[in-house]
Amino acid sequence: MKKWMMTDVFFIATFCLCGCGMLGKQRALVRGRESMAKEKQLDAFISAHVEKIKPMWRAAALASWQASITGKTEDYDKMKELELAIRTVYSNAAEFAYLKEMKESGQIGDPILARQLELLYYGYLSNQIEPGLLKQMVDLDARIAQRFHTYRATMEGTTVTVNDIKAILTTEKNSRRRELAWRASKQVGNEIVADLLQLVRLRNQAARKLGFDNFRTLRLTTGEQDPKELDRIFGELCELTDKSFAIAKADLDRVLAEQYGISPGELMPWHYHDPFFQRAPLVYGQGLDEFYKDADVRQLAEKFYAGIGLSVDDVLQRSDLYERKGKDQGAYSTDIDREGDVRILTNLKNNENWMETALHELGHAAYSKNHDRAEPFLLRDATHSFCTEAVAMFFGRLSRNAFWMQEMLGLSAAQRSQIEKVSAKYLELQQLIAARWMMVMYYFEKQLYTNPDQDLNSLWWDLVEKYQLLKRPPMPPDAGWASKGHFTTSPCYYHNYMLGELLASQWHHYIVHNVLGLGADAGVSYVGQKKVGAYFREEVFAPGIKYHWDEMIRRATGEPLTPKYFVEQFVR
Ligand SMILES: [Zn+2]
């Protein structure tokens, strides 16, 4: 195998360079031989592991896909069964001990093998859970997921979908009806909260047995992230956005209150167009939906990606794009087999929100699709989940870019400048609002895992008041927070969206200046820029998870991850 030849060369080169005496050379030779034997053994272990896990991953991904498009209990059961089987593989204590020993031996010199070892080690570490506890967790997880996806809220005795609620929160002027829709959006939280808290306790129990203080610390560690580093980034961002957010929010409140015919002091959380105030209400001039209502967002996304040389037509053909009864109402991208079968799930409508989502999910999909398949199977993955979020956000942001809209929708220069006037302000507001919202999620989840038995409903509103400057409703707080699906399906993940925004801005800066060779980003739409697609394919997508995320970012942008460009782009 080619890899082994490379390793041999590596060791010969090492001997030549060390220039030590005869005794030293002999020791080095012994160590070299030991090392090579260990590498050979590990390589065989990895091959056997991949042979076993590859079909299991594919089957589980297909089952999960099937469950989310049908909502049927038998499909969720199948998904659960396959997921449990995979986690059982990674729970093998003897194999974990072997990997641990290999890792600690320091004798795996080949970087590709060492990287796979590192990933396997973390994969096994997070699953060193006794079978009974593991089964309880997987069962509960699947039960919540199913109730979550199939639950339909009611408002004034009628069933309403998530899209119905969004429509009311965007357009309704009557405060009472807004409140009812907002409350309907939270019903599912109260429905699942008991199960969710039980799941949190089980997750903590499992983590403590592995020597971690709670599940969150375990999760961050195995995801190659440092809790202290995250605290530092979030602390910095909070400070950097405090003032700008307060100013922007006061201005937004003035405009919103005027539209509802109330005073700013009377504004409640249901007045903000989004159940969690995570998106900016479109109140400055017209919304952008008007420009998309006669367009086909699927076609636009397909055309855009083809234009930058990252065709996704095959992805779209395999995807499930439109609303249907029983189907998951969210959106995601999934890599079924690491061999090119990549799909997205959406509930597309021809509006700006879904344009953004289509671009976002297809960004994930382009990442998965373009991993270099010559790399080992275990390395065909995103460097880190926040890096794939960054790609998705980089492209998702274009749905509000005036120049992108002009080119893709064939708008006039007058229409473009009309959009430009509102979109710059809107984008800035959107990023500020999103950043503050993510702080709520970040600090809440930290507390949730530190102590799931505290008064979480009140804590939620403490944080919402502090970071989002919203007013808590007068009645006793309920578990509406649990209607945020991420608590169940993607625990301790939300901070990655913020890191993704930071990296998306860093890429934007780098690509404008170093790939396109421009002095500033004015008028940049990326439409038809094959260089952009090539940059992402070569620098980011192809290497997969070969490098730690920190190294990938240094290689691809020439510096470590920094909030500098996000602040430069969005915070005045
Ligand atoms: Zn995403």
Coordinates of C-alpha atoms in Angstrom, one line a residue, residues 52-564:
K52 CA -17.9 -3.2 9.8
I53 CA -19.1 0.3 10.3
K54 CA -19.5 1.5 6.7
P55 CA -22.7 -0.4 5.9
M56 CA -24.1 0.3 9.4
W57 CA -23.7 4.0 8.9
R58 CA -25.3 3.9 5.5
A59 CA -28.2 1.9 6.8
A60 CA -28.7 4.2 9.8
A61 CA -28.5 7.3 7.6
L62 CA -31.1 5.9 5.3
A63 CA -33.4 4.9 8.1
S64 CA -33.1 8.4 9.7
W65 CA -33.9 9.9 6.3
Q66 CA -36.9 7.6 5.9
A67 CA -38.2 8.4 9.4
S68 CA -38.0 12.1 8.9
I69 CA -39.8 12.1 5.6
T70 CA -42.6 9.7 6.7
G71 CA -42.9 10.4 10.5
K72 CA -44.0 6.7 10.9
T73 CA -43.3 4.9 14.2
E74 CA -41.9 1.8 12.5
D75 CA -39.4 4.0 10.7
Y76 CA -38.3 5.7 13.9
D77 CA -38.0 2.2 15.5
K78 CA -35.7 1.1 12.7
M79 CA -33.6 4.2 13.0
K80 CA -33.3 3.7 16.8
E81 CA -32.3 0.1 16.4
L82 CA -29.6 0.9 13.9
E83 CA -28.3 3.8 15.9
L84 CA -28.1 1.6 19.0
A85 CA -26.1 -1.0 17.0
I86 CA -23.6 1.6 15.9
R87 CA -23.2 3.0 19.4
T88 CA -22.7 -0.5 20.6
V89 CA -19.8 -0.9 18.3
Y90 CA -18.2 2.2 19.7
S91 CA -19.0 1.1 23.3
N92 CA -16.6 -1.9 23.1
A93 CA -14.3 -1.5 26.1
A94 CA -11.5 -3.7 24.9
E95 CA -11.2 -1.8 21.6
F96 CA -11.3 1.5 23.4
A97 CA -8.5 0.3 25.7
Y98 CA -6.4 -0.7 22.6
L99 CA -7.0 2.7 21.0
K100 CA -6.1 4.5 24.2
E101 CA -2.9 2.5 24.5
M102 CA -2.0 3.3 20.9
K103 CA -2.7 7.0 21.4
E104 CA -0.6 7.2 24.6
S105 CA 2.3 5.2 23.1
G106 CA 3.2 8.2 21.0
Q107 CA 4.4 5.8 18.3
I108 CA 2.0 6.5 15.6
G109 CA 4.0 8.8 13.4
D110 CA 2.1 8.7 10.2
P111 CA -0.1 11.8 10.3
I112 CA -3.0 10.2 8.4
L113 CA -3.0 7.2 10.7
A114 CA -2.6 9.4 13.8
R115 CA -5.5 11.5 12.8
Q116 CA -7.8 8.5 12.3
L117 CA -6.6 7.2 15.6
E118 CA -7.5 10.5 17.3
L119 CA -11.0 10.5 15.7
L120 CA -11.7 6.8 16.6
Y121 CA -10.4 7.4 20.2
Y122 CA -13.0 10.3 20.7
G123 CA -15.7 8.2 19.0
Y124 CA -15.1 5.4 21.4
L125 CA -14.6 7.6 24.4
S126 CA -18.0 9.3 24.1
N127 CA -19.7 5.8 23.9
Q128 CA -18.1 4.1 26.8
I129 CA -21.5 3.8 28.4
E130 CA -22.9 0.6 29.9
P131 CA -25.4 -1.1 27.6
G132 CA -28.4 -0.6 29.8
L133 CA -27.9 3.1 30.1
L134 CA -27.1 3.5 26.5
K135 CA -30.3 1.8 25.5
Q136 CA -32.3 4.0 27.8
M137 CA -30.7 7.1 26.2
V138 CA -31.3 6.0 22.6
D139 CA -34.9 5.0 23.4
L140 CA -35.7 8.3 25.0
D141 CA -33.9 10.3 22.3
A142 CA -36.0 8.6 19.6
R143 CA -39.2 9.0 21.5
I144 CA -38.7 12.7 21.9
A145 CA -37.6 13.1 18.3
Q146 CA -40.7 11.4 17.0
R147 CA -43.1 13.4 19.2
F148 CA -41.2 16.5 18.2
H149 CA -41.4 16.0 14.5
T150 CA -45.0 14.8 14.4
Y151 CA -46.5 17.2 16.9
R152 CA -48.9 19.7 15.4
A153 CA -49.7 22.7 17.5
T154 CA -53.2 24.1 17.9
M155 CA -54.5 27.6 17.9
E156 CA -58.1 28.5 18.7
G157 CA -59.0 24.9 18.3
T158 CA -57.4 24.5 14.9
T159 CA -54.2 22.7 14.0
V160 CA -51.4 25.0 12.8
T161 CA -48.1 24.1 11.1
V162 CA -44.8 25.8 11.8
N163 CA -45.1 27.7 8.5
D164 CA -48.6 28.8 9.5
I165 CA -47.2 30.2 12.8
K166 CA -44.4 32.0 11.0
A167 CA -46.9 33.6 8.6
I168 CA -49.0 34.9 11.5
L169 CA -45.9 36.2 13.4
T170 CA -44.7 38.0 10.3
T171 CA -47.9 39.7 9.2
E172 CA -50.5 39.8 11.9
K173 CA -51.2 43.2 13.5
N174 CA -53.5 42.1 16.3
S175 CA -51.5 41.5 19.4
R176 CA -53.9 38.9 20.9
R177 CA -53.7 36.7 17.8
R178 CA -49.9 37.1 17.8
E179 CA -49.7 36.0 21.3
L180 CA -51.8 32.9 20.6
A181 CA -49.6 31.9 17.6
W182 CA -46.5 32.5 19.7
R183 CA -47.9 30.3 22.5
A184 CA -48.8 27.7 19.9
S185 CA -45.2 27.6 18.8
K186 CA -44.1 26.7 22.3
Q187 CA -46.7 24.0 23.0
V188 CA -44.4 21.2 22.0
G189 CA -41.8 22.3 24.6
N190 CA -44.2 21.6 27.5
E191 CA -45.2 18.3 25.8
I192 CA -41.6 16.9 25.8
V193 CA -39.8 18.7 28.6
A194 CA -40.1 15.9 31.2
D195 CA -38.6 13.4 28.8
L196 CA -35.9 15.9 27.8
L197 CA -34.8 16.6 31.4
Q198 CA -34.7 12.9 32.0
L199 CA -32.4 12.5 28.9
V200 CA -30.2 15.3 30.2
R201 CA -29.8 13.5 33.5
L202 CA -29.0 10.2 31.7
R203 CA -26.4 12.0 29.5
N204 CA -24.8 13.5 32.6
Q205 CA -24.8 10.1 34.4
A206 CA -22.9 8.6 31.4
A207 CA -20.4 11.5 31.3
R208 CA -19.6 11.3 35.0
K209 CA -18.8 7.6 34.8
L210 CA -16.1 8.6 32.2
G211 CA -14.7 11.2 34.7
F212 CA -16.2 14.3 33.2
D213 CA -18.1 16.8 35.4
N214 CA -21.1 16.7 33.0
F215 CA -22.2 15.7 29.5
R216 CA -21.4 19.1 28.0
T217 CA -17.7 18.9 29.0
L218 CA -17.6 15.4 27.5
R219 CA -19.3 16.6 24.4
L220 CA -17.0 19.5 23.9
T221 CA -13.8 17.5 24.6
T222 CA -14.7 14.8 22.2
G223 CA -15.6 17.4 19.6
E224 CA -12.1 18.9 20.0
Q225 CA -13.3 22.1 21.6
D226 CA -12.1 23.7 24.8
P227 CA -14.9 25.0 27.2
K228 CA -12.6 27.8 28.4
E229 CA -11.8 29.0 24.9
L230 CA -15.6 29.1 24.1
D231 CA -16.3 31.1 27.2
R232 CA -13.6 33.6 26.2
I233 CA -15.0 33.9 22.6
F234 CA -18.6 34.4 23.9
G235 CA -17.5 36.8 26.6
E236 CA -15.7 38.9 24.0
L237 CA -18.6 38.9 21.6
C238 CA -21.0 39.9 24.3
E239 CA -18.9 42.9 25.1
L240 CA -18.3 43.8 21.5
T241 CA -22.1 43.7 20.7
D242 CA -23.6 45.1 24.0
K243 CA -23.8 48.7 22.9
S244 CA -24.6 48.2 19.2
F245 CA -27.3 45.7 20.1
A246 CA -29.0 48.0 22.6
I247 CA -29.1 50.8 20.1
A248 CA -30.3 48.7 17.3
K249 CA -33.0 47.0 19.5
A250 CA -34.3 50.4 20.7
D251 CA -34.7 51.6 17.1
L252 CA -36.4 48.3 16.2
D253 CA -38.8 48.6 19.1
R254 CA -39.8 52.1 18.1
V255 CA -40.6 50.9 14.5
L256 CA -42.4 47.8 15.7
A257 CA -44.5 49.6 18.3
E258 CA -45.6 52.1 15.7
Q259 CA -46.7 49.3 13.4
Y260 CA -48.8 47.7 16.1
G261 CA -50.1 51.0 17.4
I262 CA -48.7 50.4 20.9
S263 CA -45.9 52.0 23.0
P264 CA -42.4 50.4 22.9
G265 CA -42.9 49.6 26.6
E266 CA -45.9 47.4 25.7
L267 CA -43.9 45.1 23.3
M268 CA -43.9 41.5 24.3
P269 CA -41.8 38.5 22.9
W270 CA -44.6 37.7 20.5
H271 CA -44.2 41.0 18.7
Y272 CA -40.8 40.1 17.1
H273 CA -41.7 38.0 14.0
D274 CA -39.9 34.9 15.3
P275 CA -40.8 32.6 18.2
F276 CA -37.3 33.1 19.7
F277 CA -36.4 36.5 18.3
Q278 CA -33.5 34.8 16.5
R279 CA -34.1 36.5 13.2
A280 CA -34.5 40.2 12.5
P281 CA -38.1 41.3 11.7
L282 CA -38.3 42.8 8.2
V283 CA -39.5 46.2 9.2
Y284 CA -37.2 48.7 7.5
G285 CA -38.9 49.3 4.2
Q286 CA -40.4 46.4 2.4
G287 CA -39.4 42.8 3.1
L288 CA -37.6 40.8 0.5
D289 CA -40.2 38.1 0.1
E290 CA -41.8 40.1 -2.7
F291 CA -38.8 39.5 -4.9
Y292 CA -38.9 35.8 -4.4
K293 CA -42.6 35.1 -4.6
D294 CA -42.6 34.6 -8.4
A295 CA -39.2 32.9 -8.4
D296 CA -38.4 29.2 -7.9
V297 CA -36.0 29.0 -5.0
R298 CA -35.0 25.4 -5.9
Q299 CA -34.0 26.5 -9.4
L300 CA -32.2 29.6 -8.2
A301 CA -30.1 27.6 -5.8
E302 CA -29.3 24.9 -8.4
K303 CA -28.2 27.6 -10.9
F304 CA -26.1 29.5 -8.5
Y305 CA -24.1 26.5 -7.3
A306 CA -23.6 25.3 -10.9
G307 CA -22.3 28.8 -11.7
I308 CA -19.5 28.7 -9.1
G309 CA -18.5 25.2 -10.2
L310 CA -20.1 23.3 -7.3
S311 CA -23.0 21.6 -9.1
V312 CA -25.6 20.2 -6.8
D313 CA -28.2 18.9 -9.3
D314 CA -27.5 15.3 -8.3
V315 CA -28.1 16.3 -4.6
L316 CA -31.4 18.0 -5.5
Q317 CA -32.6 15.0 -7.4
R318 CA -32.2 12.8 -4.4
S319 CA -33.7 15.3 -2.0
D320 CA -37.1 15.8 -0.4
L321 CA -37.9 19.5 -0.8
Y322 CA -41.5 20.3 -0.2
E323 CA -44.0 20.2 2.7
R324 CA -45.9 17.0 3.3
K325 CA -48.1 15.6 6.1
G326 CA -46.1 13.8 8.8
K327 CA -42.7 15.0 7.4
D328 CA -40.1 16.8 9.6
Q329 CA -40.8 20.5 9.3
G330 CA -37.2 21.7 9.6
A331 CA -34.3 21.4 7.2
Y332 CA -31.0 19.5 7.1
S333 CA -28.4 18.0 4.9
T334 CA -27.2 14.4 5.2
D335 CA -24.3 12.4 3.8
I336 CA -25.7 8.9 3.4
D337 CA -22.5 7.0 2.5
R338 CA -19.5 9.3 2.1
E339 CA -19.4 8.0 -1.5
G340 CA -21.5 10.8 -3.0
D341 CA -25.1 10.1 -1.9
V342 CA -25.8 13.4 -0.3
R343 CA -29.4 14.7 0.2
I344 CA -31.2 17.6 1.8
L345 CA -34.6 17.9 3.4
T346 CA -36.5 21.1 3.3
N347 CA -40.0 22.4 3.2
L348 CA -39.5 25.0 0.5
K349 CA -41.7 28.0 -0.2
N350 CA -40.8 30.8 -2.6
N351 CA -39.7 33.3 0.0
E352 CA -36.5 34.8 1.3
N353 CA -36.3 32.6 4.4
W354 CA -36.4 29.4 2.3
M355 CA -34.1 30.9 -0.3
E356 CA -31.6 31.3 2.6
T357 CA -32.3 27.8 3.9
A358 CA -31.9 26.2 0.4
L359 CA -28.5 27.9 -0.1
H360 CA -27.5 27.0 3.5
E361 CA -28.4 23.3 3.2
L362 CA -26.8 23.0 -0.2
G363 CA -23.7 24.5 1.2
H364 CA -23.5 21.6 3.7
A365 CA -24.2 19.3 0.8
A366 CA -21.5 20.7 -1.4
Y367 CA -19.0 20.2 1.4
S368 CA -20.0 16.5 1.9
K369 CA -20.1 15.8 -1.8
N370 CA -16.7 17.2 -2.5
H371 CA -14.6 15.3 0.0
D372 CA -11.7 13.7 -1.7
R373 CA -12.7 10.1 -2.0
A374 CA -9.1 9.0 -2.3
E375 CA -8.8 9.9 1.4
P376 CA -9.5 7.2 4.0
F377 CA -13.2 6.7 4.7
L378 CA -12.9 8.0 8.3
L379 CA -11.5 11.3 7.1
R380 CA -14.3 12.0 4.6
D381 CA -16.2 14.3 7.0
A382 CA -16.3 18.1 7.7
T383 CA -13.3 19.3 9.7
H384 CA -15.7 20.3 12.4
S385 CA -19.4 20.9 12.5
F386 CA -19.0 24.6 12.9
C387 CA -16.8 24.7 9.8
T388 CA -19.6 23.1 7.7
E389 CA -22.0 25.6 9.3
A390 CA -19.7 28.4 8.2
V391 CA -19.8 27.2 4.6
A392 CA -23.6 26.9 4.8
M393 CA -23.8 30.5 6.3
F394 CA -21.4 31.9 3.9
F395 CA -23.8 30.9 1.1
G396 CA -27.0 31.4 3.0
R397 CA -26.2 35.1 3.6
L398 CA -26.5 35.7 -0.2
S399 CA -30.3 35.5 -0.1
R400 CA -30.2 39.1 1.2
N401 CA -27.3 40.4 -0.9
A402 CA -28.6 43.1 -3.2
F403 CA -26.1 42.3 -6.0
W404 CA -26.7 38.6 -5.8
M405 CA -30.5 39.2 -6.0
Q406 CA -30.1 41.5 -8.9
E407 CA -28.1 38.9 -10.9
M408 CA -30.1 35.9 -9.9
L409 CA -33.5 37.4 -10.1
G410 CA -32.9 39.7 -13.0
L411 CA -33.7 42.9 -11.1
S412 CA -33.2 46.4 -12.4
A413 CA -30.5 48.7 -11.0
A414 CA -33.3 50.7 -9.4
Q415 CA -34.6 47.7 -7.6
R416 CA -31.1 46.7 -6.6
S417 CA -30.4 50.1 -5.0
Q418 CA -33.8 49.9 -3.3
I419 CA -32.8 46.6 -1.7
E420 CA -29.3 47.8 -0.9
K421 CA -30.7 50.6 1.2
V422 CA -32.6 48.2 3.5
S423 CA -30.4 45.1 3.2
A424 CA -27.2 46.5 4.7
K425 CA -29.0 47.7 7.8
Y426 CA -31.0 44.5 7.8
L427 CA -27.9 42.3 7.6
E428 CA -26.3 44.1 10.4
L429 CA -29.4 43.9 12.6
Q430 CA -29.8 40.2 11.7
Q431 CA -26.3 39.3 12.8
L432 CA -26.6 41.3 16.0
I433 CA -29.9 39.6 16.8
A434 CA -28.6 36.2 16.0
A435 CA -25.4 36.7 18.1
R436 CA -27.5 37.8 21.1
W437 CA -29.9 34.9 20.7
M438 CA -27.0 32.4 20.5
M439 CA -25.7 33.8 23.8
V440 CA -29.0 32.8 25.4
M441 CA -28.7 29.3 24.0
Y442 CA -25.0 29.1 25.0
Y443 CA -25.4 30.1 28.6
F444 CA -28.7 28.3 29.1
E445 CA -27.3 25.0 27.9
K446 CA -24.2 25.4 30.0
Q447 CA -26.5 25.8 33.1
L448 CA -28.9 23.0 31.9
Y449 CA -26.1 20.4 32.1
T450 CA -24.5 21.9 35.2
N451 CA -27.8 21.4 37.1
P452 CA -30.9 20.2 35.3
D453 CA -32.9 20.3 38.5
Q454 CA -32.8 24.1 39.0
D455 CA -35.7 26.4 38.0
L456 CA -34.9 26.3 34.3
N457 CA -38.1 28.1 33.1
S458 CA -37.1 31.2 35.1
L459 CA -33.5 30.9 34.2
W460 CA -34.5 31.0 30.5
W461 CA -36.2 34.3 30.9
D462 CA -33.4 35.7 33.0
L463 CA -31.1 35.1 30.1
V464 CA -33.6 36.3 27.5
E465 CA -33.9 39.6 29.4
K466 CA -30.2 40.0 29.8
Y467 CA -29.0 39.2 26.3
Q468 CA -32.0 39.8 24.0
L469 CA -33.5 42.7 26.0
L470 CA -37.0 41.2 25.7
K471 CA -39.6 41.4 28.4
R472 CA -40.8 38.3 30.2
P473 CA -44.5 37.6 29.9
P474 CA -46.5 38.3 33.1
M475 CA -47.7 34.7 33.7
P476 CA -45.5 32.0 35.4
P477 CA -42.9 30.9 32.9
D478 CA -43.5 27.5 31.2
A479 CA -41.1 25.2 29.4
G480 CA -41.6 26.9 26.0
W481 CA -37.8 26.9 25.7
A482 CA -37.8 23.2 25.2
S483 CA -39.6 23.7 21.8
K484 CA -36.1 24.5 20.5
G485 CA -35.4 21.2 18.9
H486 CA -31.6 21.5 19.3
F487 CA -31.8 20.7 23.0
T488 CA -33.0 17.2 22.1
T489 CA -31.4 16.4 18.7
S490 CA -28.2 18.4 18.8
P491 CA -27.1 18.9 22.4
C492 CA -24.3 21.3 23.2
Y493 CA -24.1 22.2 19.5
Y494 CA -25.6 25.7 19.2
H495 CA -22.4 27.6 19.9
N496 CA -21.1 26.1 16.6
Y497 CA -23.6 28.4 14.7
M498 CA -21.8 31.4 16.3
L499 CA -18.4 30.1 15.5
G500 CA -19.7 29.4 12.0
E501 CA -20.8 33.1 11.6
L502 CA -17.3 34.2 12.7
L503 CA -15.6 31.8 10.2
A504 CA -18.1 32.8 7.4
S505 CA -17.0 36.4 7.8
Q506 CA -13.3 35.4 7.9
W507 CA -13.8 33.5 4.6
H508 CA -15.6 36.4 3.1
H509 CA -12.7 38.7 3.9
Y510 CA -10.1 36.2 2.7
I511 CA -11.9 35.3 -0.5
V512 CA -12.7 39.0 -1.5
H513 CA -9.0 40.0 -0.9
N514 CA -7.0 36.9 -1.7
V515 CA -9.1 34.8 -4.1
L516 CA -10.8 37.5 -6.1
G517 CA -8.0 40.0 -5.5
L518 CA -10.4 42.9 -4.7
G519 CA -9.7 45.8 -2.4
A520 CA -13.1 45.8 -0.8
D521 CA -16.4 43.8 -0.8
A522 CA -18.6 46.4 -2.3
G523 CA -20.8 44.9 -5.1
V524 CA -19.5 41.3 -4.5
S525 CA -22.2 38.7 -5.3
Y526 CA -20.0 35.6 -6.0
V527 CA -22.4 34.8 -8.9
G528 CA -20.5 32.9 -11.6
Q529 CA -17.2 33.0 -9.7
K530 CA -15.7 29.6 -10.4
K531 CA -12.6 30.7 -8.3
V532 CA -14.8 30.7 -5.2
G533 CA -16.0 27.1 -5.8
A534 CA -12.5 26.0 -6.6
Y535 CA -11.1 27.6 -3.4
F536 CA -13.7 25.8 -1.2
R537 CA -13.2 22.5 -3.0
E538 CA -9.5 22.5 -2.7
E539 CA -8.8 24.2 0.6
V540 CA -11.8 23.1 2.6
F541 CA -14.0 20.3 1.2
A542 CA -11.4 17.9 -0.3
P543 CA -9.2 17.4 2.8
G544 CA -12.3 16.6 4.9
I545 CA -11.3 16.1 8.5
K546 CA -7.7 15.3 7.7
Y547 CA -6.6 18.4 9.7
H548 CA -7.8 19.6 13.1
W549 CA -10.2 22.5 12.5
D550 CA -7.6 25.0 13.8
E551 CA -5.1 23.9 11.3
M552 CA -7.5 23.8 8.4
I553 CA -8.5 27.5 9.1
R554 CA -4.8 28.5 9.3
R555 CA -4.1 26.8 6.1
A556 CA -7.1 28.1 4.3
T557 CA -7.0 31.7 5.6
G558 CA -3.5 32.3 6.8
E559 CA -4.6 32.9 10.4
P560 CA -6.5 31.3 13.3
L561 CA -10.2 31.7 13.9
T562 CA -10.9 35.3 14.9
P563 CA -14.1 37.4 15.7
K564 CA -12.3 40.3 14.0

